[in-house]
Amino acid sequence: MSRLLEGLGPLELERLAGAFESGRIDLEGDLSAVTRVVARELAELVARELRPLGAQGLGPRGASVLLRTLAAERRAQRAVEERVELVWTDPEQHSARDTAVVVRGLCARAQRDLLLANYAVDQPTSDEARARGQGLWAPLARNMDARPELRVRMFVNVGRDWKDTTTESAALVRVFVERFVRDLWPGERLPELFHDPRALLTRDETSERACMHAKCIVVDGAEVLITSANFTQAAQARNIEAGLLLGDEATARRVIAQFEGLLDAGRLVALSA
């Protein structure tokens, strides 16, 4: 049904429905009558698609109900499309919104709660690289320092080299936190950090090691970015990355609930040096 009269928007469909209700047009699809209701360039399409409905026994009242149902469906679809934006990184950067710009905006406008899940972070080895890395985190760090009430939870991956079977997990955790604070985090107040401890299992302990691989940002339970991009310079400036930004509270709440469920189950645990 959704493909019927697909060239018409909600207003045109409702105008047609009203014309059926008032008797100005019928299902014989008279072109001159239809032209008085919709634009001339659409009239032939409308007349052609209305005729089979009449042949199938649909009356004017049924046609009106059908058209108003289609109008409501298309209005709802437009509302969804307006809440969903394509977010993209590539060397050309055409019409989609830039990942780095979207991420900075989300981090800067959070007021009460921000949840960030990420797989990889930069590991700078020079002052220049360190400055670039801190630049990524600066909008969030500034916002946290300016808003003591803002709660930020970060879910990160802390893993070990597959060949490493001797280093204590606590030592790897300590190194991750120290490097994050020293090399990447430019603020005074730190976010709450969590990880999946399965990423630290050795090959002697399991042959099916797992990791925290999700990448998303949820702001104030109202907006959510689901993306392939890590919180790294490469992902936000050079790679080809794709994501969707949704201004949808129900989806945002569901994403938060997923992570909180893993916390409650002990699958994700607090990270501390």
XYZ file of C-alpha atoms in Angstrom, residues 6-273:
268
model
C 4.084 7.488 -4.106
C 4.581 10.828 -5.850
C 2.130 12.505 -3.476
C 2.870 13.913 -0.051
C 0.551 13.992 2.976
C -1.153 17.264 2.029
C -1.965 16.124 -1.518
C -3.309 12.809 -0.224
C -5.534 14.553 2.321
C -6.775 16.939 -0.376
C -7.710 13.955 -2.532
C -9.474 12.322 0.426
C -11.498 15.485 0.974
C -12.425 15.571 -2.712
C -13.799 12.029 -2.470
C -15.765 12.949 0.650
C -17.297 15.999 -1.039
C -18.041 14.169 -4.282
C -15.780 16.348 -6.431
C -14.000 13.266 -7.817
C -14.799 9.584 -8.087
C -12.951 6.363 -8.779
C -13.529 6.535 -12.513
C -10.409 8.668 -12.545
C -11.695 11.521 -14.711
C -8.558 13.475 -15.564
C -10.192 16.904 -15.688
C -11.728 16.404 -12.235
C -8.470 15.138 -10.743
C -6.588 18.113 -12.217
C -8.757 20.438 -10.130
C -7.497 18.731 -6.952
C -3.806 17.978 -7.550
C -1.062 19.560 -9.627
C -1.399 18.970 -13.372
C 1.902 17.064 -13.575
C 0.577 14.555 -11.011
C -3.010 14.316 -12.240
C -2.428 11.624 -14.871
C -0.577 9.408 -12.361
C -3.362 9.838 -9.808
C -6.130 9.115 -12.304
C -4.326 6.021 -13.588
C -3.849 4.591 -10.082
C -7.381 5.388 -8.917
C -9.162 3.497 -11.701
C -8.065 -0.030 -10.614
C -9.283 0.707 -7.074
C -12.756 1.396 -8.407
C -12.646 -1.736 -10.539
C -11.864 -3.735 -7.394
C -15.030 -2.467 -5.733
C -13.623 0.304 -3.537
C -16.123 3.110 -3.043
C -15.530 6.828 -2.388
C -15.680 6.364 1.384
C -13.150 3.525 1.252
C -10.910 5.586 -1.015
C -11.018 8.460 1.459
C -10.045 6.191 4.362
C -7.242 4.670 2.301
C -5.865 8.063 1.286
C -5.944 9.441 4.832
C -4.165 6.309 6.050
C -1.479 6.826 3.402
C -1.174 10.487 4.410
C -0.654 9.567 8.062
C 1.906 6.922 7.116
C 3.912 9.361 4.992
C 3.741 12.075 7.609
C 5.124 9.629 10.182
C 7.863 8.561 7.765
C 8.894 12.163 7.222
C 9.033 12.704 10.961
C 11.380 9.726 11.282
C 13.561 10.988 8.439
C 13.826 14.394 10.097
C 15.062 12.735 13.301
C 17.706 10.624 11.551
C 20.825 12.131 9.994
C 23.619 10.421 8.113
C 26.999 11.098 9.740
C 30.064 10.426 7.619
C 33.847 10.651 7.413
C 35.688 10.465 4.104
C 38.284 12.493 2.176
C 35.632 14.163 0.005
C 32.898 14.780 2.622
C 29.945 15.488 0.385
C 26.431 16.097 1.730
C 26.391 14.109 4.996
C 27.285 15.642 8.338
C 30.919 15.360 9.384
C 31.644 12.865 12.169
C 34.074 15.119 14.034
C 31.662 18.067 13.981
C 28.764 15.939 15.241
C 30.857 14.369 18.014
C 32.146 17.746 19.219
C 28.612 19.114 19.251
C 27.242 16.205 21.259
C 30.052 16.425 23.797
C 29.663 20.175 24.183
C 25.885 20.311 24.617
C 25.349 17.483 27.100
C 23.801 18.908 30.269
C 22.948 16.007 32.581
C 24.234 12.701 31.258
C 26.530 11.468 28.511
C 27.298 7.839 27.720
C 30.187 7.131 25.374
C 31.212 3.685 24.122
C 34.448 3.308 22.212
C 36.835 0.595 21.086
C 40.144 2.352 20.336
C 41.820 5.552 21.507
C 44.878 7.348 20.176
C 48.274 6.380 21.546
C 50.348 9.496 20.855
C 54.131 9.264 20.842
C 54.956 12.948 20.279
C 53.886 16.300 21.712
C 52.188 17.174 18.422
C 50.202 13.930 18.379
C 49.363 14.410 22.051
C 47.976 17.881 21.342
C 45.827 16.551 18.491
C 44.534 13.728 20.658
C 43.638 16.079 23.495
C 41.855 18.305 21.003
C 39.368 15.510 20.334
C 38.497 15.197 24.009
C 38.593 18.931 24.801
C 34.885 19.733 24.170
C 33.790 17.001 26.570
C 36.443 17.856 29.160
C 35.513 21.557 29.112
C 31.836 20.731 29.445
C 32.500 18.436 32.405
C 34.586 21.062 34.171
C 31.921 23.715 33.556
C 29.021 21.482 34.654
C 29.663 19.640 37.933
C 26.230 18.019 37.588
C 27.110 16.390 34.246
C 27.654 12.660 34.604
C 29.863 11.063 31.945
C 30.227 7.296 31.638
C 32.763 5.904 29.190
C 32.885 2.274 28.111
C 36.294 1.462 26.673
C 38.290 -1.540 25.562
C 41.362 -2.522 27.560
C 42.959 -5.549 25.982
C 46.204 -7.446 25.919
C 48.414 -8.680 23.121
C 47.315 -12.174 22.118
C 50.805 -13.522 22.783
C 50.947 -11.989 26.271
C 50.156 -14.620 28.889
C 52.119 -13.221 31.824
C 51.274 -9.545 32.422
C 48.825 -9.053 35.266
C 45.480 -7.624 34.167
C 45.713 -4.973 36.884
C 48.968 -3.727 35.365
C 47.392 -3.389 31.914
C 44.459 -1.503 33.412
C 46.817 0.818 35.268
C 48.814 1.572 32.112
C 45.636 2.318 30.129
C 44.307 4.754 32.729
C 47.673 6.458 33.188
C 48.129 6.950 29.446
C 44.580 8.184 28.974
C 44.953 10.781 31.723
C 48.482 11.817 30.734
C 48.217 11.823 26.947
C 44.570 12.385 26.033
C 42.431 13.884 28.780
C 42.803 17.686 29.078
C 40.256 18.272 31.846
C 40.278 18.390 35.632
C 37.341 16.066 36.250
C 37.566 12.530 34.895
C 34.677 10.527 33.423
C 33.611 7.244 34.968
C 35.428 4.481 33.076
C 34.166 0.943 32.488
C 35.413 -2.017 30.471
C 34.695 -5.622 29.527
C 37.156 -7.732 31.560
C 36.981 -10.554 29.007
C 39.301 -8.505 26.788
C 42.074 -9.100 29.339
C 41.820 -12.884 29.408
C 44.917 -14.708 28.183
C 44.881 -17.373 25.505
C 45.585 -19.883 28.271
C 42.338 -18.864 29.972
C 40.084 -18.837 26.911
C 40.112 -19.354 23.170
C 37.129 -17.032 22.732
C 38.284 -13.680 24.031
C 35.855 -10.783 23.564
C 36.136 -7.003 23.524
C 34.127 -3.809 24.003
C 33.643 -2.965 20.329
C 30.512 -0.774 20.326
C 30.868 2.853 19.239
C 28.118 5.242 20.266
C 27.341 8.443 22.167
C 24.075 9.094 24.029
C 23.340 12.620 25.255
C 20.796 13.433 27.973
C 18.692 10.406 27.050
C 17.502 12.272 23.957
C 20.086 11.926 21.182
C 22.175 8.956 20.130
C 24.984 8.594 17.609
C 25.635 5.042 16.425
C 28.835 5.010 14.387
C 31.653 2.902 13.022
C 34.101 5.640 14.063
C 36.330 5.308 17.101
C 37.259 8.312 19.220
C 40.542 8.730 17.331
C 42.075 11.251 14.954
C 42.111 8.736 12.114
C 38.458 7.765 12.523
C 37.164 11.317 12.738
C 39.380 12.939 10.126
C 40.788 10.443 7.614
C 39.034 7.084 7.510
C 35.830 6.223 5.705
C 33.306 5.938 8.540
C 29.514 5.828 8.633
C 26.960 6.472 11.339
C 23.460 7.658 12.156
C 22.467 10.458 14.527
C 18.986 9.918 15.945
C 17.022 12.528 17.837
C 14.848 9.847 19.383
C 14.357 9.506 23.138
C 13.047 5.942 22.971
C 16.126 4.723 21.100
C 18.446 6.685 23.377
C 16.838 5.135 26.459
C 17.126 1.650 24.981
C 20.844 2.086 24.311
C 21.407 3.305 27.877
C 19.388 0.366 29.206
C 21.569 -2.092 27.288
C 24.744 -0.797 28.917
C 23.169 -0.516 32.357
C 21.941 -4.089 32.033
C 25.507 -5.238 31.353
C 26.700 -3.248 34.372
C 24.049 -4.808 36.593
C 25.016 -8.271 35.349
C 28.699 -7.640 36.055
C 29.641 -8.000 32.385
C 31.006 -4.460 32.358
C 32.991 -3.300 35.382
C 34.532 -0.095 36.659
C 38.036 0.705 35.498
C 40.464 2.112 38.047
C 44.225 2.482 38.173
